[in-house]
mmCIF file of C-alpha atoms and ligand atoms in Angstrom:
data_model
loop_
_atom_site.group_PDB
_atom_site.id
_atom_site.type_symbol
_atom_site.label_atom_id
_atom_site.label_comp_id
_atom_site.label_asym_id
_atom_site.label_seq_id
_atom_site.Cartn_x
_atom_site.Cartn_y
_atom_site.Cartn_z
ATOM 1 C CA MET A 1 -5.676 13.402 14.747
ATOM 2 C CA ILE A 2 -6.434 9.721 15.121
ATOM 3 C CA ILE A 3 -4.672 7.063 12.754
ATOM 4 C CA LEU A 4 -7.061 4.384 11.363
ATOM 5 C CA ASP A 5 -5.049 1.546 12.006
ATOM 6 C CA GLY A 6 -6.055 -0.910 9.367
ATOM 7 C CA LYS A 7 -3.262 -3.520 10.333
ATOM 8 C CA ALA A 8 -4.394 -3.993 13.946
ATOM 9 C CA LEU A 9 -8.119 -4.267 12.934
ATOM 10 C CA SER A 10 -7.418 -6.471 10.231
ATOM 11 C CA LEU A 11 -5.666 -9.049 12.764
ATOM 12 C CA ARG A 12 -8.452 -9.127 14.788
ATOM 13 C CA ILE A 13 -10.992 -9.755 11.764
ATOM 14 C CA LEU A 14 -8.622 -12.551 10.795
ATOM 15 C CA ASP A 15 -8.793 -14.032 14.370
ATOM 16 C CA GLY A 16 -12.577 -13.850 14.153
ATOM 17 C CA VAL A 17 -12.669 -15.605 10.798
ATOM 18 C CA ARG A 18 -10.173 -18.314 12.265
ATOM 19 C CA GLU A 19 -12.569 -18.671 15.094
ATOM 20 C CA LYS A 20 -15.552 -19.070 13.017
ATOM 21 C CA ILE A 21 -13.936 -21.625 10.645
ATOM 22 C CA SER A 22 -12.906 -23.714 13.361
ATOM 23 C CA HIS A 23 -16.550 -24.334 14.330
ATOM 24 C CA LEU A 24 -17.925 -24.910 10.671
ATOM 25 C CA ALA A 25 -18.766 -28.425 9.716
ATOM 26 C CA CYS A 26 -17.094 -28.261 6.321
ATOM 27 C CA GLN A 27 -13.909 -26.261 5.580
ATOM 28 C CA PRO A 28 -14.286 -23.447 3.088
ATOM 29 C CA HIS A 29 -12.337 -23.826 0.038
ATOM 30 C CA LEU A 30 -11.084 -20.873 -2.035
ATOM 31 C CA VAL A 31 -9.853 -21.402 -5.746
ATOM 32 C CA VAL A 32 -7.724 -18.686 -7.115
ATOM 33 C CA ILE A 33 -7.018 -18.752 -10.983
ATOM 34 C CA LEU A 34 -4.032 -16.838 -12.140
ATOM 35 C CA VAL A 35 -3.603 -16.343 -15.898
ATOM 36 C CA GLY A 36 -0.102 -15.614 -17.339
ATOM 37 C CA ASP A 37 3.164 -14.919 -15.312
ATOM 38 C CA ASP A 38 2.561 -10.858 -14.082
ATOM 39 C CA THR A 39 4.762 -10.481 -11.102
ATOM 40 C CA ALA A 40 2.576 -8.402 -9.098
ATOM 41 C CA SER A 41 -0.263 -10.684 -9.792
ATOM 42 C CA ARG A 42 1.619 -13.632 -8.699
ATOM 43 C CA ILE A 43 2.504 -11.747 -5.420
ATOM 44 C CA TYR A 44 -1.016 -10.976 -4.898
ATOM 45 C CA VAL A 45 -2.192 -14.424 -5.235
ATOM 46 C CA ASN A 46 0.387 -15.844 -3.172
ATOM 47 C CA ASN A 47 -0.556 -13.472 -0.371
ATOM 48 C CA LYS A 48 -4.108 -14.377 -0.634
ATOM 49 C CA LYS A 49 -3.251 -18.125 -0.449
ATOM 50 C CA LYS A 50 -1.007 -17.450 2.761
ATOM 51 C CA ALA A 51 -3.781 -15.334 4.352
ATOM 52 C CA ALA A 52 -6.450 -17.915 3.443
ATOM 53 C CA GLU A 53 -4.293 -20.673 4.981
ATOM 54 C CA ASN A 54 -3.438 -18.570 8.151
ATOM 55 C CA THR A 55 -7.340 -18.593 8.995
ATOM 56 C CA GLY A 56 -8.005 -22.317 8.046
ATOM 57 C CA ILE A 57 -9.578 -21.925 4.644
ATOM 58 C CA LYS A 58 -8.330 -24.318 2.239
ATOM 59 C CA SER A 59 -6.739 -22.655 -1.012
ATOM 60 C CA THR A 60 -5.711 -23.830 -4.346
ATOM 61 C CA ILE A 61 -4.037 -21.822 -6.938
ATOM 62 C CA ILE A 62 -4.873 -22.749 -10.660
ATOM 63 C CA GLU A 63 -2.016 -21.334 -12.607
ATOM 64 C CA LEU A 64 -2.821 -21.125 -16.383
ATOM 65 C CA PRO A 65 -0.460 -20.233 -19.338
ATOM 66 C CA LEU A 66 -0.603 -16.803 -21.041
ATOM 67 C CA THR A 67 -1.810 -18.686 -24.188
ATOM 68 C CA THR A 68 -5.080 -19.736 -22.198
ATOM 69 C CA THR A 69 -8.089 -19.005 -24.291
ATOM 70 C CA GLU A 70 -11.299 -17.384 -23.082
ATOM 71 C CA ASN A 71 -13.264 -20.721 -23.652
ATOM 72 C CA GLU A 72 -10.795 -22.685 -21.917
ATOM 73 C CA LEU A 73 -10.996 -20.441 -18.824
ATOM 74 C CA ILE A 74 -14.956 -20.267 -18.982
ATOM 75 C CA SER A 75 -14.973 -24.252 -19.029
ATOM 76 C CA ILE A 76 -12.577 -24.100 -15.827
ATOM 77 C CA ILE A 77 -14.699 -21.635 -14.090
ATOM 78 C CA ARG A 78 -17.924 -23.705 -14.991
ATOM 79 C CA GLU A 79 -16.298 -26.842 -13.433
ATOM 80 C CA LEU A 80 -15.723 -25.029 -10.331
ATOM 81 C CA ASN A 81 -19.197 -23.560 -10.259
ATOM 82 C CA GLN A 82 -20.376 -27.369 -10.279
ATOM 83 C CA ASP A 83 -17.922 -28.501 -7.767
ATOM 84 C CA ASN A 84 -19.756 -28.720 -4.079
ATOM 85 C CA GLY A 85 -16.213 -28.952 -2.514
ATOM 86 C CA VAL A 86 -15.353 -25.535 -4.006
ATOM 87 C CA THR A 87 -16.903 -22.558 -1.970
ATOM 88 C CA GLY A 88 -15.303 -19.641 -3.366
ATOM 89 C CA ILE A 89 -13.765 -18.587 -6.654
ATOM 90 C CA LEU A 90 -11.537 -15.845 -7.710
ATOM 91 C CA VAL A 91 -10.086 -14.844 -10.934
ATOM 92 C CA GLN A 92 -6.987 -12.619 -10.438
ATOM 93 C CA LEU A 93 -7.023 -9.532 -12.547
ATOM 94 C CA PRO A 94 -5.842 -8.043 -14.701
ATOM 95 C CA LEU A 95 -6.454 -10.828 -17.504
ATOM 96 C CA PRO A 96 -4.441 -11.039 -20.659
ATOM 97 C CA GLU A 97 -5.789 -8.857 -23.319
ATOM 98 C CA HIS A 98 -7.288 -11.508 -25.441
ATOM 99 C CA ILE A 99 -9.566 -12.384 -22.656
ATOM 100 C CA ASN A 100 -12.585 -10.733 -22.160
ATOM 101 C CA LYS A 101 -12.701 -9.576 -18.275
ATOM 102 C CA ASN A 102 -16.689 -8.902 -17.920
ATOM 103 C CA LYS A 103 -17.221 -12.175 -19.779
ATOM 104 C CA ILE A 104 -15.189 -14.013 -17.403
ATOM 105 C CA ILE A 105 -16.363 -12.633 -14.270
ATOM 106 C CA ASP A 106 -19.954 -12.863 -15.573
ATOM 107 C CA GLU A 107 -19.433 -16.770 -15.684
ATOM 108 C CA ILE A 108 -18.541 -17.111 -11.799
ATOM 109 C CA SER A 109 -21.423 -18.274 -9.478
ATOM 110 C CA PRO A 110 -22.560 -15.252 -7.610
ATOM 111 C CA LYS A 111 -22.707 -17.594 -4.559
ATOM 112 C CA LYS A 112 -19.023 -18.202 -4.904
ATOM 113 C CA ASP A 113 -17.923 -14.806 -6.186
ATOM 114 C CA VAL A 114 -15.978 -13.900 -3.103
ATOM 115 C CA ASP A 115 -14.663 -10.635 -4.871
ATOM 116 C CA GLY A 116 -18.253 -9.472 -5.402
ATOM 117 C CA PHE A 117 -17.755 -8.561 -9.048
ATOM 118 C CA THR A 118 -20.261 -10.455 -10.853
ATOM 119 C CA PRO A 119 -23.320 -8.429 -12.396
ATOM 120 C CA GLU A 120 -25.730 -10.341 -9.882
ATOM 121 C CA ASN A 121 -23.591 -9.028 -6.876
ATOM 122 C CA VAL A 122 -23.151 -5.479 -8.401
ATOM 123 C CA GLY A 123 -26.802 -5.386 -9.151
ATOM 124 C CA ARG A 124 -28.040 -6.557 -5.988
ATOM 125 C CA LEU A 125 -25.729 -3.948 -4.172
ATOM 126 C CA ALA A 126 -27.103 -1.283 -6.671
ATOM 127 C CA ILE A 127 -30.756 -1.929 -6.057
ATOM 128 C CA GLY A 128 -30.440 -2.321 -2.267
ATOM 129 C CA LEU A 129 -30.676 -6.098 -2.181
ATOM 130 C CA GLU A 130 -27.887 -7.820 0.020
ATOM 131 C CA PRO A 131 -25.311 -9.162 -2.182
ATOM 132 C CA TYR A 132 -23.863 -12.595 -1.579
ATOM 133 C CA PHE A 133 -20.562 -10.760 -1.237
ATOM 134 C CA TYR A 134 -19.642 -7.161 -1.066
ATOM 135 C CA PRO A 135 -16.275 -6.184 -2.635
ATOM 136 C CA ALA A 136 -13.342 -6.590 -0.376
ATOM 137 C CA THR A 137 -11.979 -3.150 -0.493
ATOM 138 C CA PRO A 138 -14.950 -1.091 0.261
ATOM 139 C CA GLN A 139 -16.441 -3.694 2.762
ATOM 140 C CA GLY A 140 -12.944 -3.250 4.502
ATOM 141 C CA ILE A 141 -13.220 0.464 4.614
ATOM 142 C CA ILE A 142 -16.780 0.334 5.949
ATOM 143 C CA MET A 143 -15.516 -2.068 8.753
ATOM 144 C CA LEU A 144 -12.646 0.458 9.478
ATOM 145 C CA LEU A 145 -14.992 3.421 9.470
ATOM 146 C CA ASP A 146 -17.438 1.383 11.996
ATOM 147 C CA GLU A 147 -14.455 0.399 14.239
ATOM 148 C CA TYR A 148 -13.505 4.101 14.725
ATOM 149 C CA LYS A 149 -17.205 4.805 14.954
ATOM 150 C CA ILE A 150 -16.777 7.306 12.148
ATOM 151 C CA PRO A 151 -20.650 8.785 11.600
ATOM 152 C CA ILE A 152 -21.775 7.708 8.090
ATOM 153 C CA GLU A 153 -25.435 8.560 8.264
ATOM 154 C CA GLY A 154 -25.832 12.223 7.041
ATOM 155 C CA ALA A 155 -21.993 12.466 6.247
ATOM 156 C CA ASN A 156 -20.801 14.478 3.113
ATOM 157 C CA ALA A 157 -18.839 11.479 1.619
ATOM 158 C CA VAL A 158 -16.547 12.302 -1.297
ATOM 159 C CA ILE A 159 -15.066 9.623 -3.425
ATOM 160 C CA LEU A 160 -12.038 10.049 -5.613
ATOM 161 C CA GLY A 161 -11.946 7.292 -8.423
ATOM 162 C CA ARG A 162 -14.816 5.577 -10.062
ATOM 163 C CA SER A 163 -13.522 1.993 -10.650
ATOM 164 C CA ASN A 164 -15.807 -1.191 -10.333
ATOM 165 C CA ILE A 165 -13.672 -2.565 -7.593
ATOM 166 C CA VAL A 166 -13.364 0.478 -5.304
ATOM 167 C CA GLY A 167 -15.275 3.853 -6.286
ATOM 168 C CA LYS A 168 -18.653 2.548 -7.403
ATOM 169 C CA PRO A 169 -19.095 -0.228 -4.869
ATOM 170 C CA MET A 170 -18.029 2.294 -2.176
ATOM 171 C CA ALA A 171 -20.501 4.865 -3.338
ATOM 172 C CA HIS A 172 -23.258 2.165 -3.144
ATOM 173 C CA MET A 173 -22.381 1.186 0.404
ATOM 174 C CA LEU A 174 -22.063 4.744 1.518
ATOM 175 C CA LEU A 175 -25.486 5.439 0.048
ATOM 176 C CA LYS A 176 -26.950 2.372 1.833
ATOM 177 C CA ARG A 177 -25.645 3.827 5.290
ATOM 178 C CA ASN A 178 -27.390 7.197 4.239
ATOM 179 C CA ALA A 179 -24.196 9.101 3.392
ATOM 180 C CA THR A 180 -24.542 11.999 0.794
ATOM 181 C CA VAL A 181 -22.181 10.770 -1.599
ATOM 182 C CA THR A 182 -20.302 12.711 -4.405
ATOM 183 C CA ILE A 183 -18.038 10.676 -6.928
ATOM 184 C CA CYS A 184 -15.115 12.317 -8.481
ATOM 185 C CA HIS A 185 -13.031 11.275 -11.585
ATOM 186 C CA SER A 186 -10.615 12.556 -14.031
ATOM 187 C CA TYR A 187 -13.262 14.899 -15.601
ATOM 188 C CA THR A 188 -14.535 16.691 -12.223
ATOM 189 C CA LYS A 189 -14.168 20.335 -12.063
ATOM 190 C CA GLU A 190 -13.136 22.255 -8.747
ATOM 191 C CA LEU A 191 -11.734 18.836 -7.321
ATOM 192 C CA GLU A 192 -9.891 20.902 -4.163
ATOM 193 C CA SER A 193 -13.250 22.367 -3.145
ATOM 194 C CA LYS A 194 -15.158 19.014 -2.977
ATOM 195 C CA ILE A 195 -12.073 17.496 -1.330
ATOM 196 C CA LYS A 196 -11.976 20.209 1.408
ATOM 197 C CA THR A 197 -15.656 19.971 2.312
ATOM 198 C CA ALA A 198 -15.815 16.163 2.907
ATOM 199 C CA ASP A 199 -16.558 14.683 6.234
ATOM 200 C CA ILE A 200 -15.398 11.261 4.828
ATOM 201 C CA LEU A 201 -12.893 11.470 1.921
ATOM 202 C CA ILE A 202 -12.187 8.091 0.155
ATOM 203 C CA SER A 203 -9.146 8.393 -2.260
ATOM 204 C CA ALA A 204 -8.973 5.495 -4.873
ATOM 205 C CA VAL A 205 -6.804 7.102 -7.736
ATOM 206 C CA GLY A 206 -3.326 5.990 -7.751
ATOM 207 C CA LYS A 207 -1.875 9.526 -7.916
ATOM 208 C CA LYS A 208 -0.513 11.943 -5.223
ATOM 209 C CA ILE A 209 -3.869 13.886 -5.538
ATOM 210 C CA VAL A 210 -5.157 14.897 -1.978
ATOM 211 C CA ARG A 211 -2.709 17.867 -1.299
ATOM 212 C CA CYS A 212 -4.706 20.417 0.494
ATOM 213 C CA LYS A 213 -5.856 21.248 4.075
ATOM 214 C CA MET A 214 -9.284 20.032 5.174
ATOM 215 C CA ASP A 215 -11.933 22.739 6.211
ATOM 216 C CA ARG A 216 -13.380 20.544 9.096
ATOM 217 C CA ASN A 217 -11.107 19.297 11.651
ATOM 218 C CA ASN A 218 -13.112 16.321 12.310
ATOM 219 C CA SER A 219 -12.993 14.919 8.723
ATOM 220 C CA CYS A 220 -11.930 11.368 8.076
ATOM 221 C CA ILE A 221 -9.546 10.711 5.286
ATOM 222 C CA VAL A 222 -9.103 6.921 3.639
ATOM 223 C CA ASP A 223 -6.269 6.589 1.421
ATOM 224 C CA VAL A 224 -6.942 3.593 -0.811
ATOM 225 C CA GLY A 225 -4.221 4.414 -3.325
ATOM 226 C CA ILE A 226 -1.102 2.457 -3.390
ATOM 227 C CA PHE A 227 1.978 2.975 -5.631
ATOM 228 C CA ARG A 228 5.726 3.715 -5.578
ATOM 229 C CA ASP A 229 7.015 7.237 -5.420
ATOM 230 C CA THR A 230 10.092 8.192 -7.567
ATOM 231 C CA ASN A 231 12.463 6.801 -4.715
ATOM 232 C CA GLY A 232 10.628 3.552 -5.000
ATOM 233 C CA LYS A 233 8.902 3.815 -1.612
ATOM 234 C CA LEU A 234 5.290 2.671 -1.367
ATOM 235 C CA THR A 235 3.134 5.595 -0.873
ATOM 236 C CA GLY A 236 -0.826 6.660 -1.220
ATOM 237 C CA ASP A 237 -2.925 9.473 -2.737
ATOM 238 C CA VAL A 238 -2.745 11.673 0.293
ATOM 239 C CA ASP A 239 0.183 14.003 1.192
ATOM 240 C CA PHE A 240 -0.037 12.820 4.716
ATOM 241 C CA ASP A 241 2.267 15.241 6.188
ATOM 242 C CA LEU A 242 0.281 18.305 4.979
ATOM 243 C CA VAL A 243 -3.238 16.906 5.203
ATOM 244 C CA SER A 244 -2.988 14.982 8.566
ATOM 245 C CA PRO A 245 -2.785 18.016 10.854
ATOM 246 C CA SER A 246 -6.093 19.367 9.440
ATOM 247 C CA CYS A 247 -8.308 16.210 9.827
ATOM 248 C CA GLY A 248 -9.753 14.080 12.541
ATOM 249 C CA TYR A 249 -8.758 10.617 11.390
ATOM 250 C CA ILE A 250 -6.509 9.417 8.584
ATOM 251 C CA SER A 251 -5.414 5.991 7.197
ATOM 252 C CA PRO A 252 -1.736 5.552 6.606
ATOM 253 C CA VAL A 253 -0.187 3.696 3.573
ATOM 254 C CA PRO A 254 0.893 1.141 4.104
ATOM 255 C CA GLY A 255 -0.986 -0.307 7.100
ATOM 256 C CA GLY A 256 -4.360 1.144 6.244
ATOM 257 C CA VAL A 257 -6.596 -0.135 3.596
ATOM 258 C CA GLY A 258 -4.291 -2.952 2.242
ATOM 259 C CA PRO A 259 -4.519 -5.155 5.279
ATOM 260 C CA MET A 260 -8.218 -4.465 5.569
ATOM 261 C CA THR A 261 -8.806 -5.643 2.058
ATOM 262 C CA ILE A 262 -6.970 -9.007 2.664
ATOM 263 C CA ALA A 263 -9.134 -9.394 5.960
ATOM 264 C CA SER A 264 -12.299 -8.254 4.183
ATOM 265 C CA LEU A 265 -11.469 -10.952 1.391
ATOM 266 C CA MET A 266 -10.844 -13.717 3.990
ATOM 267 C CA TYR A 267 -14.009 -12.662 5.683
ATOM 268 C CA ASN A 268 -15.873 -13.268 2.248
ATOM 269 C CA ALA A 269 -14.006 -16.586 1.709
ATOM 270 C CA SER A 270 -15.302 -17.803 5.071
ATOM 271 C CA LYS A 271 -18.736 -17.662 3.902
ATOM 272 C CA VAL A 272 -20.554 -20.864 2.423
ATOM 273 C CA TYR A 273 -23.679 -20.575 0.578
HETATM 274 P P1 NAP B 301 -8.470 2.624 -11.407
HETATM 275 O O1 NAP B 301 -9.085 1.746 -12.171
HETATM 276 O O2 NAP B 301 -7.001 2.752 -11.234
HETATM 277 O O3 NAP B 301 -9.007 4.243 -11.579
HETATM 278 C C1 NAP B 301 -8.363 5.279 -11.154
HETATM 279 C C2 NAP B 301 -9.499 6.217 -11.095
HETATM 280 O O4 NAP B 301 -9.075 7.625 -10.616
HETATM 281 C C3 NAP B 301 -10.437 6.744 -12.098
HETATM 282 O O5 NAP B 301 -11.920 6.521 -11.967
HETATM 283 C C4 NAP B 301 -9.901 7.986 -12.640
HETATM 284 O O6 NAP B 301 -11.032 8.595 -13.456
HETATM 285 C C5 NAP B 301 -9.597 8.633 -11.379
HETATM 286 N N1 NAP B 301 -8.518 9.531 -11.809
HETATM 287 C C6 NAP B 301 -7.484 9.647 -12.429
HETATM 288 N N2 NAP B 301 -7.047 10.984 -12.479
HETATM 289 C C7 NAP B 301 -7.680 11.647 -11.652
HETATM 290 C C8 NAP B 301 -7.692 13.201 -11.428
HETATM 291 N N3 NAP B 301 -6.740 13.914 -11.654
HETATM 292 N N4 NAP B 301 -8.617 13.394 -10.569
HETATM 293 C C9 NAP B 301 -9.804 12.793 -10.198
HETATM 294 N N5 NAP B 301 -9.775 11.501 -10.344
HETATM 295 C C10 NAP B 301 -8.787 10.989 -11.292
HETATM 296 O O7 NAP B 301 -8.939 2.560 -9.860
HETATM 297 P P2 NAP B 301 -8.651 1.554 -8.679
HETATM 298 O O8 NAP B 301 -8.389 0.197 -9.513
HETATM 299 O O9 NAP B 301 -9.694 1.629 -7.815
HETATM 300 O O10 NAP B 301 -7.249 2.015 -7.870
HETATM 301 C C11 NAP B 301 -7.052 3.046 -7.485
HETATM 302 C C12 NAP B 301 -5.603 3.258 -6.465
HETATM 303 O O11 NAP B 301 -6.037 2.261 -5.547
HETATM 304 C C13 NAP B 301 -4.526 2.390 -7.237
HETATM 305 O O12 NAP B 301 -3.445 3.006 -6.597
HETATM 306 C C14 NAP B 301 -4.726 0.913 -6.804
HETATM 307 O O13 NAP B 301 -3.595 0.220 -6.536
HETATM 308 C C15 NAP B 301 -5.199 1.123 -5.262
HETATM 309 N N6 NAP B 301 -6.125 0.121 -4.714
HETATM 310 C C16 NAP B 301 -5.518 -0.337 -3.454
HETATM 311 C C17 NAP B 301 -6.306 -1.236 -2.826
HETATM 312 C C18 NAP B 301 -5.983 -1.629 -1.434
HETATM 313 O O14 NAP B 301 -6.433 -2.836 -0.925
HETATM 314 N N7 NAP B 301 -5.179 -0.909 -0.745
HETATM 315 C C19 NAP B 301 -7.394 -2.111 -3.531
HETATM 316 C C20 NAP B 301 -7.806 -1.639 -4.818
HETATM 317 C C21 NAP B 301 -7.048 -0.545 -5.439
HETATM 318 P P3 NAP B 301 -11.571 8.174 -14.787
HETATM 319 O O15 NAP B 301 -12.484 7.183 -14.459
HETATM 320 O O16 NAP B 301 -12.179 9.485 -15.454
HETATM 321 O O17 NAP B 301 -10.257 7.577 -15.649
#
């Protein structure tokens, strides 16, 4: 069994991004908008700023109070869309309940949408056109699969979870690479039999859900989930000790998809349209 070392690959990708930026005529500038004072969101935003600065991307955090209205947020995004000095815009999710997330995402210029969440980028991906940006987590997973030369074409790929940020774009990206894709969710029947027969299993649920031995000893398991167990320890969706002896490749938590997501986001933030 081989560990998919996302930490090591992410460092190489970040080196590549740094090198690319050092040759650019204009420095990319990522603006991250944070509304409210959610502790986890603040940590994520600060990590993104740190990663951007480490790779030579200028970064600005716009911190807005919880009382910010939808219209106020929209007018800030519109100004950033017009600002030629800003190359990437990211609105940290979740947003407060009084703000319609989809309406806000729809305001971001698709050519500055480093998260790849706008309807235009999602639609381009869905119809097989090149989006301006691919969503960071699935793009990072594809980079990880390619690094370890996991065959995607013709593979039986099973995705657990159908979120807009992981499951759905992952399905489109694997389809684009000619995998046969099954998407599972909380209504899926006979989940275990679907999991066991996967060549590539991507689990993005947020619960310890993969707890069976795999049927194929060359299968590849990518654990996207990240949460704290009852002892407060960071863990993923996959019961690593039980599952890992029965598969060919597996990503750890932490050290797998998490660092790849950040590297993939920086790869996006280095693009200038
Ligand atoms: P999400 O919005 O939290 O949704 C979870 C998905 O899991 C839903 O589609 C849900 O189905 C499905 N699900 C729930 N219970 C299930 C069950 N018993 N059987 C099968 N499917 C079930 O998803 P997300 O935002 O993609 O996050 C998922 C996990 O990935 C979280 O732990 C998150 O922290 C982590 N994550 C990590 C990274 C990273 O960089 N490492 C990035 C993104 C997310 P329904 O649609 O039917 O409700």
